Tab-separated table of C-alpha atoms in Angstrom:
chain	number	residue	atom	x	y	z
A	1	UNK	CA	-26.562	-19.577	16.319
A	2	UNK	CA	-23.038	-18.579	14.932
A	3	UNK	CA	-22.220	-17.135	11.686
A	4	UNK	CA	-19.129	-17.477	9.431
A	5	UNK	CA	-17.370	-14.898	8.175
A	6	UNK	CA	-14.603	-15.959	6.001
A	7	UNK	CA	-14.484	-19.647	7.645
A	8	UNK	CA	-14.386	-18.475	10.948
A	9	UNK	CA	-17.272	-18.971	13.368
A	10	UNK	CA	-18.650	-15.456	14.294
A	11	UNK	CA	-21.378	-15.741	17.463
A	12	UNK	CA	-23.122	-13.590	19.926
A	13	UNK	CA	-19.942	-13.107	22.208
A	14	UNK	CA	-18.039	-11.686	18.961
A	15	UNK	CA	-17.895	-7.742	19.036
A	16	UNK	CA	-18.336	-6.098	16.007
A	17	UNK	CA	-15.280	-4.758	15.667
A	18	UNK	CA	-13.558	-8.262	15.737
A	19	UNK	CA	-16.108	-9.005	13.166
A	20	UNK	CA	-14.842	-6.149	11.291
A	21	UNK	CA	-11.149	-6.927	11.639
A	22	UNK	CA	-11.471	-10.295	10.977
A	23	UNK	CA	-13.169	-8.870	7.754
A	24	UNK	CA	-10.640	-6.573	6.869
A	25	UNK	CA	-7.991	-9.176	7.254
A	26	UNK	CA	-9.407	-11.324	4.478
A	27	UNK	CA	-9.490	-8.256	2.128
A	28	UNK	CA	-6.073	-7.632	3.041
A	29	UNK	CA	-4.637	-11.328	2.168
A	30	UNK	CA	-2.523	-11.777	-0.706
A	31	UNK	CA	-0.266	-10.005	-3.118
A	32	UNK	CA	-0.508	-6.832	-4.451
A	33	UNK	CA	1.175	-5.744	-7.664
A	34	UNK	CA	3.273	-2.094	-7.824
A	35	UNK	CA	4.486	-0.318	-10.251
A	36	UNK	CA	6.137	2.840	-9.985
A	37	UNK	CA	7.668	5.668	-11.600
A	38	UNK	CA	10.259	8.304	-11.326
A	39	UNK	CA	9.257	12.071	-11.229
A	40	UNK	CA	11.622	15.007	-11.683
A	41	UNK	CA	15.445	13.832	-11.203
A	42	UNK	CA	14.000	10.530	-8.715
A	43	UNK	CA	16.874	7.900	-9.712
A	44	UNK	CA	14.910	5.367	-11.658
A	45	UNK	CA	14.363	1.907	-9.803
A	46	UNK	CA	16.018	-1.057	-10.915
A	47	UNK	CA	13.260	-3.150	-10.403
A	48	UNK	CA	9.959	-0.943	-10.813
A	49	UNK	CA	7.201	-3.627	-10.822
A	50	UNK	CA	7.074	-5.720	-7.799
A	51	UNK	CA	4.708	-7.695	-5.295
A	52	UNK	CA	4.161	-6.752	-1.904
A	53	UNK	CA	1.615	-8.526	0.622
A	54	UNK	CA	-1.275	-6.714	1.110
A	55	UNK	CA	-1.628	-6.847	4.837
A	56	UNK	CA	1.735	-4.587	4.801
A	57	UNK	CA	1.540	-0.154	5.898
A	58	UNK	CA	2.483	1.672	3.465
A	59	UNK	CA	5.474	3.331	5.994
A	60	UNK	CA	6.501	-0.563	5.008
A	61	UNK	CA	6.941	0.368	1.187
A	62	UNK	CA	8.060	3.383	1.237
A	63	UNK	CA	11.127	2.414	3.782
A	64	UNK	CA	11.741	-0.524	1.138
A	65	UNK	CA	11.850	2.273	-1.773
A	66	UNK	CA	14.772	4.134	0.109
A	67	UNK	CA	16.352	1.540	0.714
A	68	UNK	CA	16.070	0.098	-2.526
A	69	UNK	CA	16.792	3.618	-3.962
A	70	UNK	CA	19.523	4.682	-1.069
A	71	UNK	CA	18.054	7.839	-0.401
A	72	UNK	CA	16.652	9.309	3.139
A	73	UNK	CA	13.750	11.294	1.688
A	74	UNK	CA	11.573	9.974	-0.888
A	75	UNK	CA	7.957	11.965	-1.642
A	76	UNK	CA	5.209	8.790	-2.893
A	77	UNK	CA	2.926	9.292	-4.718
A	78	UNK	CA	-0.789	7.503	-5.033
A	79	UNK	CA	-2.591	8.997	-8.712
A	80	UNK	CA	0.041	11.314	-9.527
A	81	UNK	CA	-2.210	13.614	-6.772
A	82	UNK	CA	-1.639	12.690	-3.129
A	83	UNK	CA	0.399	10.884	-0.668
A	84	UNK	CA	-1.380	8.186	1.245
A	85	UNK	CA	-1.322	8.143	5.268
A	86	UNK	CA	1.604	5.861	6.164
A	87	UNK	CA	-0.699	3.223	8.012
A	88	UNK	CA	-2.769	2.899	5.101
A	89	UNK	CA	-2.721	-0.720	3.907
A	90	UNK	CA	-1.269	-1.711	0.447
A	91	UNK	CA	-4.236	-3.322	-0.015
A	92	UNK	CA	-6.762	-0.953	0.245
A	93	UNK	CA	-5.091	1.635	-1.415
A	94	UNK	CA	-5.201	-0.952	-4.279
A	95	UNK	CA	-8.871	-1.645	-3.975
A	96	UNK	CA	-9.376	2.140	-3.676
A	97	UNK	CA	-6.632	3.168	-6.437
A	98	UNK	CA	-5.372	0.373	-8.406
A	99	UNK	CA	-5.686	0.341	-12.819
A	100	UNK	CA	-5.408	-2.928	-14.134
A	101	UNK	CA	-5.154	-4.976	-11.502
A	102	UNK	CA	-2.350	-3.143	-9.507
A	103	UNK	CA	-1.058	-0.237	-7.891
A	104	UNK	CA	0.746	2.372	-9.460
A	105	UNK	CA	2.798	5.247	-7.631
A	106	UNK	CA	5.160	7.766	-8.356
A	107	UNK	CA	8.084	9.115	-6.758
A	108	UNK	CA	10.199	12.125	-6.002
A	109	UNK	CA	12.987	13.604	-3.869
A	110	UNK	CA	10.941	16.288	-3.277
A	111	UNK	CA	6.972	17.507	-2.884
A	112	UNK	CA	5.843	17.372	-6.435
A	113	UNK	CA	2.557	17.914	-6.097
A	114	UNK	CA	0.483	20.228	-3.830
């Protein structure tokens, strides 16, 4: 007997890992609105509010910010408290820490929170 996860048929031969991966890809689909704000002497972003694919990793967002701000070292914080793991998905961060439908991040040139 087949079940359906997000429109895809899942049968007895599907592993739990396959089913979980399918469900996670559904949850991470779509765009995430991100707002960034500088801390300390970090330069202000020209575009402080933008959207990014929810399936992208946090390291992709950090790389984008480094390029747009022309900085080699950048610390990016969630909730003005911690630096997420580089392999976290943007959609997961928004789901857990987003406020008002967007993910708000802050950034600085040097470590600001410990």
